[in-house]
């Protein structure tokens, strides 16, 4: 019965998202969640996201709020190629979600968030990366819980 409550606690403190909004949620939601899985973050959709997030994380007290917060950043390697769509081309000619996901990870690290990644899934694009993102994200969450002394095993 104890393991059921520990799993529920893990689920209640984790957030996952496939959009850049989840990244911004780290700054706003750190008080509510301690772990974030950011799959194929669509950073190219908002050219101001990275500078705004950096400014938010640099505010007084933000480092204290970010302490203990973790983020797993992952995208499909094929999100860097193909036609020039809003999902593949970033602002000022910077291409690809994977490139901007690396920049997002750097901004989060600089703000005190413990970041794993940015990882790239070979052979996956924005649509096909979802299932591998979930499985790797859950594995990361369980590893963080184990490192924190929680048990997710039945």
PDB file of N, CA and C in Angstrom, residues 16-52:
ATOM      1  N   UNK A  16       4.165  17.015 -17.640  1.00  0.00           N
ATOM      2  CA  UNK A  16       4.741  16.710 -18.945  1.00  0.00           C
ATOM      3  C   UNK A  16       4.047  17.565 -19.987  1.00  0.00           C
ATOM      4  N   UNK A  17       4.792  17.917 -21.021  1.00  0.00           N
ATOM      5  CA  UNK A  17       4.194  18.719 -22.073  1.00  0.00           C
ATOM      6  C   UNK A  17       4.962  18.597 -23.362  1.00  0.00           C
ATOM      7  N   UNK A  18       4.261  18.770 -24.454  1.00  0.00           N
ATOM      8  CA  UNK A  18       4.884  18.727 -25.767  1.00  0.00           C
ATOM      9  C   UNK A  18       4.920  20.117 -26.378  1.00  0.00           C
ATOM     10  N   UNK A  19       4.754  21.137 -25.563  1.00  0.00           N
ATOM     11  CA  UNK A  19       4.726  22.502 -26.068  1.00  0.00           C
ATOM     12  C   UNK A  19       5.623  23.386 -25.216  1.00  0.00           C
ATOM     13  N   UNK A  20       5.984  24.512 -25.764  1.00  0.00           N
ATOM     14  CA  UNK A  20       6.845  25.444 -25.047  1.00  0.00           C
ATOM     15  C   UNK A  20       6.185  25.968 -23.789  1.00  0.00           C
ATOM     16  N   UNK A  21       4.872  25.930 -23.730  1.00  0.00           N
ATOM     17  CA  UNK A  21       4.164  26.378 -22.540  1.00  0.00           C
ATOM     18  C   UNK A  21       4.590  25.627 -21.298  1.00  0.00           C
ATOM     19  N   UNK A  22       4.952  24.359 -21.440  1.00  0.00           N
ATOM     20  CA  UNK A  22       5.427  23.585 -20.292  1.00  0.00           C
ATOM     21  C   UNK A  22       6.745  24.145 -19.765  1.00  0.00           C
ATOM     22  N   UNK A  23       7.579  24.645 -20.669  1.00  0.00           N
ATOM     23  CA  UNK A  23       8.844  25.247 -20.231  1.00  0.00           C
ATOM     24  C   UNK A  23       8.591  26.498 -19.411  1.00  0.00           C
ATOM     25  N   UNK A  24       7.673  27.323 -19.878  1.00  0.00           N
ATOM     26  CA  UNK A  24       7.339  28.526 -19.121  1.00  0.00           C
ATOM     27  C   UNK A  24       6.694  28.158 -17.799  1.00  0.00           C
ATOM     28  N   UNK A  25       6.024  27.023 -17.766  1.00  0.00           N
ATOM     29  CA  UNK A  25       5.398  26.550 -16.539  1.00  0.00           C
ATOM     30  C   UNK A  25       6.393  26.236 -15.452  1.00  0.00           C
ATOM     31  N   UNK A  26       7.627  25.970 -15.813  1.00  0.00           N
ATOM     32  CA  UNK A  26       8.653  25.712 -14.803  1.00  0.00           C
ATOM     33  C   UNK A  26       8.802  26.927 -13.904  1.00  0.00           C
ATOM     34  N   UNK A  27       8.870  28.088 -14.519  1.00  0.00           N
ATOM     35  CA  UNK A  27       9.026  29.308 -13.719  1.00  0.00           C
ATOM     36  C   UNK A  27       7.785  29.578 -12.889  1.00  0.00           C
ATOM     37  N   UNK A  28       6.622  29.375 -13.476  1.00  0.00           N
ATOM     38  CA  UNK A  28       5.374  29.670 -12.770  1.00  0.00           C
ATOM     39  C   UNK A  28       4.933  28.538 -11.860  1.00  0.00           C
ATOM     40  N   UNK A  29       5.277  27.295 -12.218  1.00  0.00           N
ATOM     41  CA  UNK A  29       4.736  26.155 -11.491  1.00  0.00           C
ATOM     42  C   UNK A  29       5.689  25.434 -10.583  1.00  0.00           C
ATOM     43  N   UNK A  30       6.879  25.967 -10.393  1.00  0.00           N
ATOM     44  CA  UNK A  30       7.849  25.270  -9.559  1.00  0.00           C
ATOM     45  C   UNK A  30       7.323  25.038  -8.154  1.00  0.00           C
ATOM     46  N   UNK A  31       6.421  25.878  -7.699  1.00  0.00           N
ATOM     47  CA  UNK A  31       5.855  25.690  -6.367  1.00  0.00           C
ATOM     48  C   UNK A  31       4.883  24.510  -6.341  1.00  0.00           C
ATOM     49  N   UNK A  32       4.360  24.116  -7.504  1.00  0.00           N
ATOM     50  CA  UNK A  32       3.367  23.050  -7.567  1.00  0.00           C
ATOM     51  C   UNK A  32       3.937  21.736  -8.074  1.00  0.00           C
ATOM     52  N   UNK A  33       4.938  21.798  -8.932  1.00  0.00           N
ATOM     53  CA  UNK A  33       5.546  20.603  -9.519  1.00  0.00           C
ATOM     54  C   UNK A  33       7.049  20.649  -9.299  1.00  0.00           C
ATOM     55  N   UNK A  34       7.646  19.480  -9.178  1.00  0.00           N
ATOM     56  CA  UNK A  34       9.097  19.461  -9.023  1.00  0.00           C
ATOM     57  C   UNK A  34       9.790  18.858 -10.234  1.00  0.00           C
ATOM     58  N   UNK A  35       9.056  18.236 -11.135  1.00  0.00           N
ATOM     59  CA  UNK A  35       9.660  17.577 -12.288  1.00  0.00           C
ATOM     60  C   UNK A  35       8.862  17.869 -13.543  1.00  0.00           C
ATOM     61  N   UNK A  36       9.588  18.118 -14.623  1.00  0.00           N
ATOM     62  CA  UNK A  36       8.963  18.460 -15.900  1.00  0.00           C
ATOM     63  C   UNK A  36       9.582  17.628 -17.013  1.00  0.00           C
ATOM     64  N   UNK A  37       8.747  17.017 -17.848  1.00  0.00           N
ATOM     65  CA  UNK A  37       9.202  16.329 -19.052  1.00  0.00           C
ATOM     66  C   UNK A  37       8.820  17.220 -20.216  1.00  0.00           C
ATOM     67  N   UNK A  38       9.815  17.743 -20.915  1.00  0.00           N
ATOM     68  CA  UNK A  38       9.591  18.671 -22.026  1.00  0.00           C
ATOM     69  C   UNK A  38       9.920  17.944 -23.323  1.00  0.00           C
ATOM     70  N   UNK A  39       8.896  17.395 -23.962  1.00  0.00           N
ATOM     71  CA  UNK A  39       9.067  16.653 -25.200  1.00  0.00           C
ATOM     72  C   UNK A  39       8.825  17.529 -26.401  1.00  0.00           C
ATOM     73  N   UNK A  40       9.797  17.593 -27.272  1.00  0.00           N
ATOM     74  CA  UNK A  40       9.716  18.407 -28.484  1.00  0.00           C
ATOM     75  C   UNK A  40       9.181  19.801 -28.191  1.00  0.00           C
ATOM     76  N   UNK A  41       9.831  20.518 -27.282  1.00  0.00           N
ATOM     77  CA  UNK A  41       9.312  21.847 -26.926  1.00  0.00           C
ATOM     78  C   UNK A  41       9.309  22.760 -28.158  1.00  0.00           C
ATOM     79  N   UNK A  42       8.158  23.297 -28.469  1.00  0.00           N
ATOM     80  CA  UNK A  42       7.979  24.108 -29.672  1.00  0.00           C
ATOM     81  C   UNK A  42       8.467  25.534 -29.445  1.00  0.00           C
ATOM     82  N   UNK A  43       9.704  25.657 -29.083  1.00  0.00           N
ATOM     83  CA  UNK A  43      10.302  26.957 -28.806  1.00  0.00           C
ATOM     84  C   UNK A  43      10.223  27.892 -30.018  1.00  0.00           C
ATOM     85  N   UNK A  44      10.302  27.375 -31.267  1.00  0.00           N
ATOM     86  CA  UNK A  44      10.214  28.298 -32.402  1.00  0.00           C
ATOM     87  C   UNK A  44       8.898  29.057 -32.491  1.00  0.00           C
ATOM     88  N   UNK A  45       7.859  28.583 -31.834  1.00  0.00           N
ATOM     89  CA  UNK A  45       6.564  29.270 -31.910  1.00  0.00           C
ATOM     90  C   UNK A  45       6.561  30.602 -31.170  1.00  0.00           C
ATOM     91  N   UNK A  46       7.482  30.782 -30.217  1.00  0.00           N
ATOM     92  CA  UNK A  46       7.526  32.019 -29.428  1.00  0.00           C
ATOM     93  C   UNK A  46       8.959  32.519 -29.356  1.00  0.00           C
ATOM     94  N   UNK A  47       9.347  33.430 -30.236  1.00  0.00           N
ATOM     95  CA  UNK A  47      10.725  33.921 -30.240  1.00  0.00           C
ATOM     96  C   UNK A  47      11.151  34.580 -28.923  1.00  0.00           C
ATOM     97  N   UNK A  48      10.188  35.006 -28.120  1.00  0.00           N
ATOM     98  CA  UNK A  48      10.513  35.671 -26.849  1.00  0.00           C
ATOM     99  C   UNK A  48      10.598  34.704 -25.680  1.00  0.00           C
ATOM    100  N   UNK A  49      10.285  33.423 -25.895  1.00  0.00           N
ATOM    101  CA  UNK A  49      10.243  32.475 -24.781  1.00  0.00           C
ATOM    102  C   UNK A  49      11.580  32.374 -24.049  1.00  0.00           C
ATOM    103  N   UNK A  50      12.662  32.154 -24.772  1.00  0.00           N
ATOM    104  CA  UNK A  50      13.958  31.964 -24.107  1.00  0.00           C
ATOM    105  C   UNK A  50      14.411  33.212 -23.348  1.00  0.00           C
ATOM    106  N   UNK A  51      14.361  34.422 -23.956  1.00  0.00           N
ATOM    107  CA  UNK A  51      14.751  35.592 -23.171  1.00  0.00           C
ATOM    108  C   UNK A  51      13.820  35.862 -21.992  1.00  0.00           C
ATOM    109  N   UNK A  52      12.517  35.635 -22.182  1.00  0.00           N
ATOM    110  CA  UNK A  52      11.565  35.850 -21.083  1.00  0.00           C
ATOM    111  C   UNK A  52      11.801  34.859 -19.951  1.00  0.00           C
TER     112      UNK A  52
END
